[in-house]
mmCIF file of C-alpha atoms in Angstrom:
data_model
loop_
_atom_site.group_PDB
_atom_site.id
_atom_site.type_symbol
_atom_site.label_atom_id
_atom_site.label_comp_id
_atom_site.label_asym_id
_atom_site.label_seq_id
_atom_site.Cartn_x
_atom_site.Cartn_y
_atom_site.Cartn_z
ATOM 1 C CA MET A 16 -17.239 -33.738 22.074
ATOM 2 C CA ASP A 17 -20.437 -31.892 21.171
ATOM 3 C CA GLY A 18 -23.365 -33.649 22.826
ATOM 4 C CA ARG A 19 -25.206 -33.865 19.531
ATOM 5 C CA LEU A 20 -22.340 -35.840 18.000
ATOM 6 C CA GLU A 21 -22.414 -38.194 20.961
ATOM 7 C CA ARG A 22 -26.151 -38.701 20.556
ATOM 8 C CA ALA A 23 -25.737 -39.334 16.832
ATOM 9 C CA GLY A 24 -23.128 -41.975 17.665
ATOM 10 C CA GLU A 25 -25.446 -43.616 20.180
ATOM 11 C CA LEU A 26 -28.252 -43.645 17.624
ATOM 12 C CA TYR A 27 -25.902 -45.229 15.096
ATOM 13 C CA ASP A 28 -25.196 -48.033 17.563
ATOM 14 C CA ARG A 29 -28.913 -48.549 18.151
ATOM 15 C CA ALA A 30 -29.504 -48.790 14.414
ATOM 16 C CA VAL A 31 -26.569 -51.042 13.576
ATOM 17 C CA PHE A 32 -26.500 -53.285 16.631
ATOM 18 C CA GLY A 33 -30.078 -53.091 17.824
ATOM 19 C CA GLY A 34 -31.841 -53.031 14.474
ATOM 20 C CA ASP A 35 -33.744 -49.839 15.280
ATOM 21 C CA VAL A 36 -33.171 -48.060 11.978
ATOM 22 C CA ALA A 37 -35.998 -45.595 12.649
ATOM 23 C CA VAL A 38 -33.646 -43.664 14.959
ATOM 24 C CA LEU A 39 -31.468 -42.662 12.003
ATOM 25 C CA GLU A 40 -33.800 -39.747 11.256
ATOM 26 C CA ALA A 41 -33.122 -38.411 14.739
ATOM 27 C CA ALA A 42 -29.399 -38.882 14.135
ATOM 28 C CA ASP A 43 -29.705 -36.809 10.963
ATOM 29 C CA ARG A 44 -31.390 -34.000 12.913
ATOM 30 C CA GLU A 45 -28.609 -33.964 15.484
ATOM 31 C CA LEU A 46 -25.993 -33.773 12.747
ATOM 32 C CA ASP A 47 -27.933 -31.114 10.837
ATOM 33 C CA GLY A 48 -27.775 -28.936 13.952
ATOM 34 C CA VAL A 49 -24.013 -29.402 14.193
ATOM 35 C CA GLU A 50 -23.608 -28.655 10.472
ATOM 36 C CA ALA A 51 -25.690 -25.489 10.843
ATOM 37 C CA ASP A 52 -23.495 -24.234 13.689
ATOM 38 C CA LEU A 53 -20.349 -24.968 11.695
ATOM 39 C CA ALA A 54 -21.667 -23.278 8.544
ATOM 40 C CA LEU A 55 -22.587 -20.156 10.499
ATOM 41 C CA ALA A 56 -19.209 -20.034 12.231
ATOM 42 C CA ARG A 57 -17.297 -20.508 8.964
ATOM 43 C CA GLY A 58 -19.373 -17.829 7.291
ATOM 44 C CA ARG A 59 -18.565 -15.347 10.042
ATOM 45 C CA VAL A 60 -14.843 -16.105 9.733
ATOM 46 C CA LEU A 61 -15.063 -15.403 6.002
ATOM 47 C CA HIS A 62 -16.899 -12.161 6.757
ATOM 48 C CA ALA A 63 -14.104 -11.103 9.107
ATOM 49 C CA ARG A 64 -11.613 -11.779 6.311
ATOM 50 C CA PHE A 65 -13.684 -9.625 3.962
ATOM 51 C CA LEU A 66 -13.696 -6.763 6.467
ATOM 52 C CA ASP A 67 -9.921 -7.090 6.770
ATOM 53 C CA GLY A 68 -9.520 -6.951 2.977
ATOM 54 C CA GLN A 69 -8.354 -10.548 2.720
ATOM 55 C CA SER A 70 -11.086 -11.726 0.322
ATOM 56 C CA ASP A 71 -11.883 -10.777 -3.265
ATOM 57 C CA GLY A 72 -15.189 -9.253 -2.264
ATOM 58 C CA GLN A 73 -17.366 -11.688 -4.219
ATOM 59 C CA GLY A 74 -18.484 -13.544 -1.133
ATOM 60 C CA ASP A 75 -20.294 -16.416 -2.839
ATOM 61 C CA GLU A 76 -18.942 -18.945 -0.346
ATOM 62 C CA GLU A 77 -19.817 -16.722 2.615
ATOM 63 C CA LEU A 78 -23.403 -16.240 1.457
ATOM 64 C CA GLY A 79 -23.773 -19.937 0.735
ATOM 65 C CA LEU A 80 -22.697 -20.820 4.260
ATOM 66 C CA PHE A 81 -25.140 -18.394 5.871
ATOM 67 C CA GLU A 82 -28.010 -19.582 3.668
ATOM 68 C CA ARG A 83 -27.161 -23.225 4.366
ATOM 69 C CA ALA A 84 -27.138 -22.527 8.103
ATOM 70 C CA ALA A 85 -30.559 -20.857 7.910
ATOM 71 C CA GLU A 86 -31.944 -23.779 5.912
ATOM 72 C CA LEU A 87 -30.651 -26.366 8.375
ATOM 73 C CA TYR A 88 -31.797 -24.468 11.450
ATOM 74 C CA ARG A 89 -35.244 -24.162 9.885
ATOM 75 C CA ALA A 90 -35.317 -27.902 9.138
ATOM 76 C CA VAL A 91 -34.509 -28.878 12.721
ATOM 77 C CA GLY A 92 -36.875 -26.300 14.214
ATOM 78 C CA ASP A 93 -34.173 -24.107 15.770
ATOM 79 C CA VAL A 94 -35.907 -20.724 15.528
ATOM 80 C CA ARG A 95 -33.199 -18.841 17.417
ATOM 81 C CA GLY A 96 -30.494 -20.262 15.155
ATOM 82 C CA GLU A 97 -32.478 -19.469 12.023
ATOM 83 C CA GLY A 98 -32.846 -15.864 13.167
ATOM 84 C CA GLU A 99 -29.111 -15.538 13.741
ATOM 85 C CA ALA A 100 -28.284 -17.054 10.350
ATOM 86 C CA LEU A 101 -30.743 -14.723 8.596
ATOM 87 C CA LEU A 102 -29.134 -11.773 10.367
ATOM 88 C CA TRP A 103 -25.863 -12.696 8.702
ATOM 89 C CA VAL A 104 -27.547 -13.185 5.340
ATOM 90 C CA GLY A 105 -28.769 -9.604 5.720
ATOM 91 C CA VAL A 106 -25.378 -8.322 6.850
ATOM 92 C CA PHE A 107 -23.774 -10.007 3.845
ATOM 93 C CA HIS A 108 -26.123 -8.346 1.352
ATOM 94 C CA GLN A 109 -25.744 -4.955 3.028
ATOM 95 C CA VAL A 110 -22.003 -4.901 3.712
ATOM 96 C CA VAL A 111 -20.473 -7.123 1.026
ATOM 97 C CA ARG A 112 -22.843 -6.622 -1.897
ATOM 98 C CA GLY A 113 -24.381 -3.247 -1.030
ATOM 99 C CA ASP A 114 -27.756 -4.660 -2.063
ATOM 100 C CA GLU A 115 -30.347 -3.179 0.262
ATOM 101 C CA ALA A 116 -33.494 -5.007 -0.913
ATOM 102 C CA PRO A 117 -32.454 -8.561 0.042
ATOM 103 C CA ALA A 118 -30.639 -7.159 3.086
ATOM 104 C CA ALA A 119 -33.821 -5.494 4.345
ATOM 105 C CA ALA A 120 -35.902 -8.641 3.812
ATOM 106 C CA ALA A 121 -33.451 -10.888 5.666
ATOM 107 C CA LEU A 122 -33.013 -8.396 8.511
ATOM 108 C CA GLU A 123 -36.763 -7.977 8.941
ATOM 109 C CA ARG A 124 -37.250 -11.750 9.225
ATOM 110 C CA ALA A 125 -34.291 -11.998 11.593
ATOM 111 C CA HIS A 126 -35.849 -9.216 13.695
ATOM 112 C CA GLU A 127 -39.075 -11.182 13.939
ATOM 113 C CA LEU A 128 -37.386 -14.447 14.935
ATOM 114 C CA ALA A 129 -34.941 -12.858 17.399
ATOM 115 C CA THR A 130 -37.815 -11.026 19.072
ATOM 116 C CA ARG A 131 -39.838 -14.235 19.284
ATOM 117 C CA THR A 132 -37.003 -16.169 20.933
ATOM 118 C CA GLY A 133 -35.702 -13.348 23.144
ATOM 119 C CA ASP A 134 -32.280 -13.404 21.475
ATOM 120 C CA LYS A 135 -31.087 -9.966 22.549
ATOM 121 C CA LEU A 136 -27.615 -10.234 21.000
ATOM 122 C CA THR A 137 -28.919 -11.106 17.548
ATOM 123 C CA LEU A 138 -31.621 -8.457 17.859
ATOM 124 C CA SER A 139 -28.981 -5.856 18.747
ATOM 125 C CA TYR A 140 -27.105 -6.701 15.551
ATOM 126 C CA VAL A 141 -30.283 -6.575 13.492
ATOM 127 C CA LEU A 142 -31.175 -3.149 14.887
ATOM 128 C CA ARG A 143 -27.644 -1.897 14.238
ATOM 129 C CA HIS A 144 -27.771 -2.862 10.589
ATOM 130 C CA GLN A 145 -31.320 -1.628 10.145
ATOM 131 C CA GLY A 146 -30.105 1.651 11.623
ATOM 132 C CA ILE A 147 -27.256 1.741 9.133
ATOM 133 C CA ALA A 148 -29.757 1.254 6.309
ATOM 134 C CA GLU A 149 -31.935 4.091 7.610
ATOM 135 C CA HIS A 150 -28.890 6.346 7.909
ATOM 136 C CA MET A 151 -27.783 5.573 4.352
ATOM 137 C CA ALA A 152 -31.303 6.407 3.154
ATOM 138 C CA GLY A 153 -31.167 9.765 4.964
ATOM 139 C CA ARG A 154 -33.836 8.862 7.507
ATOM 140 C CA LEU A 155 -31.906 10.123 10.523
ATOM 141 C CA PRO A 156 -34.584 9.931 13.254
ATOM 142 C CA ALA A 157 -35.354 6.309 12.340
ATOM 143 C CA ALA A 158 -31.634 5.506 12.222
ATOM 144 C CA ARG A 159 -31.109 7.050 15.653
ATOM 145 C CA GLU A 160 -34.061 5.119 17.108
ATOM 146 C CA ARG A 161 -32.712 1.785 15.828
ATOM 147 C CA LEU A 162 -29.182 2.394 17.074
ATOM 148 C CA GLU A 163 -30.341 3.656 20.461
ATOM 149 C CA GLU A 164 -32.395 0.503 20.969
ATOM 150 C CA SER A 165 -29.408 -1.600 19.911
ATOM 151 C CA VAL A 166 -27.240 0.248 22.448
ATOM 152 C CA ARG A 167 -29.833 -0.378 25.156
ATOM 153 C CA LEU A 168 -29.865 -4.107 24.464
ATOM 154 C CA ARG A 169 -26.080 -4.307 24.305
ATOM 155 C CA ARG A 170 -25.702 -2.525 27.639
ATOM 156 C CA GLU A 171 -28.259 -4.903 29.120
ATOM 157 C CA ILE A 172 -26.321 -8.016 28.077
ATOM 158 C CA GLY A 173 -22.882 -6.525 28.744
ATOM 159 C CA PHE A 174 -21.713 -6.400 25.117
ATOM 160 C CA MET A 175 -19.715 -3.226 25.671
ATOM 161 C CA THR A 176 -17.553 -3.426 22.550
ATOM 162 C CA GLY A 177 -20.799 -3.452 20.590
ATOM 163 C CA VAL A 178 -22.025 -0.466 22.597
ATOM 164 C CA ALA A 179 -18.926 1.503 21.622
ATOM 165 C CA ALA A 180 -19.357 0.583 17.961
ATOM 166 C CA ASN A 181 -22.955 1.793 17.995
ATOM 167 C CA LEU A 182 -22.014 5.022 19.764
ATOM 168 C CA VAL A 183 -19.752 5.887 16.847
ATOM 169 C CA GLY A 184 -22.766 5.498 14.575
ATOM 170 C CA LEU A 185 -24.878 7.672 16.854
ATOM 171 C CA ALA A 186 -22.164 10.337 16.809
ATOM 172 C CA HIS A 187 -22.290 10.428 13.006
ATOM 173 C CA ILE A 188 -26.068 10.834 13.169
ATOM 174 C CA ALA A 189 -25.782 13.623 15.735
ATOM 175 C CA ALA A 190 -23.276 15.424 13.529
ATOM 176 C CA ALA A 191 -25.541 15.028 10.490
ATOM 177 C CA GLU A 192 -28.379 16.564 12.528
ATOM 178 C CA GLY A 193 -26.175 19.552 13.445
ATOM 179 C CA ARG A 194 -25.704 18.484 17.077
ATOM 180 C CA ARG A 195 -21.912 18.708 17.114
ATOM 181 C CA GLU A 196 -21.539 18.972 20.906
ATOM 182 C CA ASP A 197 -23.625 15.819 21.337
ATOM 183 C CA ALA A 198 -21.560 14.078 18.682
ATOM 184 C CA VAL A 199 -18.304 14.894 20.464
ATOM 185 C CA ALA A 200 -19.684 13.738 23.821
ATOM 186 C CA VAL A 201 -20.874 10.451 22.351
ATOM 187 C CA LEU A 202 -17.478 9.879 20.749
ATOM 188 C CA ASP A 203 -15.786 10.523 24.080
ATOM 189 C CA GLU A 204 -17.906 7.799 25.659
ATOM 190 C CA ALA A 205 -17.228 5.440 22.750
ATOM 191 C CA ALA A 206 -13.491 6.007 23.134
ATOM 192 C CA GLU A 207 -13.623 5.387 26.883
ATOM 193 C CA ILE A 208 -15.448 2.096 26.432
ATOM 194 C CA ALA A 209 -13.267 0.992 23.520
ATOM 195 C CA GLU A 210 -10.110 1.680 25.499
ATOM 196 C CA ALA A 211 -11.425 -0.312 28.450
ATOM 197 C CA GLU A 212 -12.369 -3.188 26.145
ATOM 198 C CA ARG A 213 -9.113 -2.954 24.149
ATOM 199 C CA ALA A 214 -11.159 -2.612 20.970
ATOM 200 C CA ALA A 215 -8.502 -1.160 18.680
ATOM 201 C CA THR A 216 -10.694 -1.203 15.591
ATOM 202 C CA VAL A 217 -13.449 0.770 17.296
ATOM 203 C CA LEU A 218 -10.875 3.270 18.570
ATOM 204 C CA GLY A 219 -9.821 3.724 14.958
ATOM 205 C CA TRP A 220 -13.424 4.486 14.024
ATOM 206 C CA VAL A 221 -13.580 7.048 16.834
ATOM 207 C CA GLU A 222 -10.462 8.852 15.618
ATOM 208 C CA GLU A 223 -11.698 8.788 12.036
ATOM 209 C CA ALA A 224 -15.000 10.292 13.129
ATOM 210 C CA ARG A 225 -13.253 13.027 15.150
ATOM 211 C CA GLY A 226 -11.469 14.077 11.994
ATOM 212 C CA GLN A 227 -14.783 14.498 10.193
ATOM 213 C CA PHE A 228 -16.408 16.782 12.722
#
């Protein structure tokens, strides 16, 4: 059992059997943390279904879960959790709705919180999606800088599937800048990593990119 659920149960006993009802506020905080984790996890599962084409693309439930998670994390003072939830709010607006203004705002706040708490995984995701936004806006040097920093962080923490995914993005940027040889070399590295990690989806991205340049 999650330790927070155990503590909430112990606090319940203290309130009911010991008459210490003041501890119920602490019990609520423990349960709010559990609810935040669950909301974030459910939202990510829905996002995976969207990416697989299993949802209708509206995403209202997904967004609601991410926003609820951010709200609860903020209420219990979990800065790292709030940053992660806001990352996914930003990803939702960018990927599902294609609405860059709220995406940029959420990603910028997530960047700030992830930096403050040293959450390198969340920061790597934020940088990836900020890089995507820069690329879509035609700001190639800024896009490359964001993705390269995301790659650096992902190598540092051993998130190699994420490294391969970002390398595909960097290959597209290299091709757009007229550096075809660099693009091919980057794709070769992405393919090597994806094969080692058995990341079939990323391998598909590599092959699709090869067909474009």
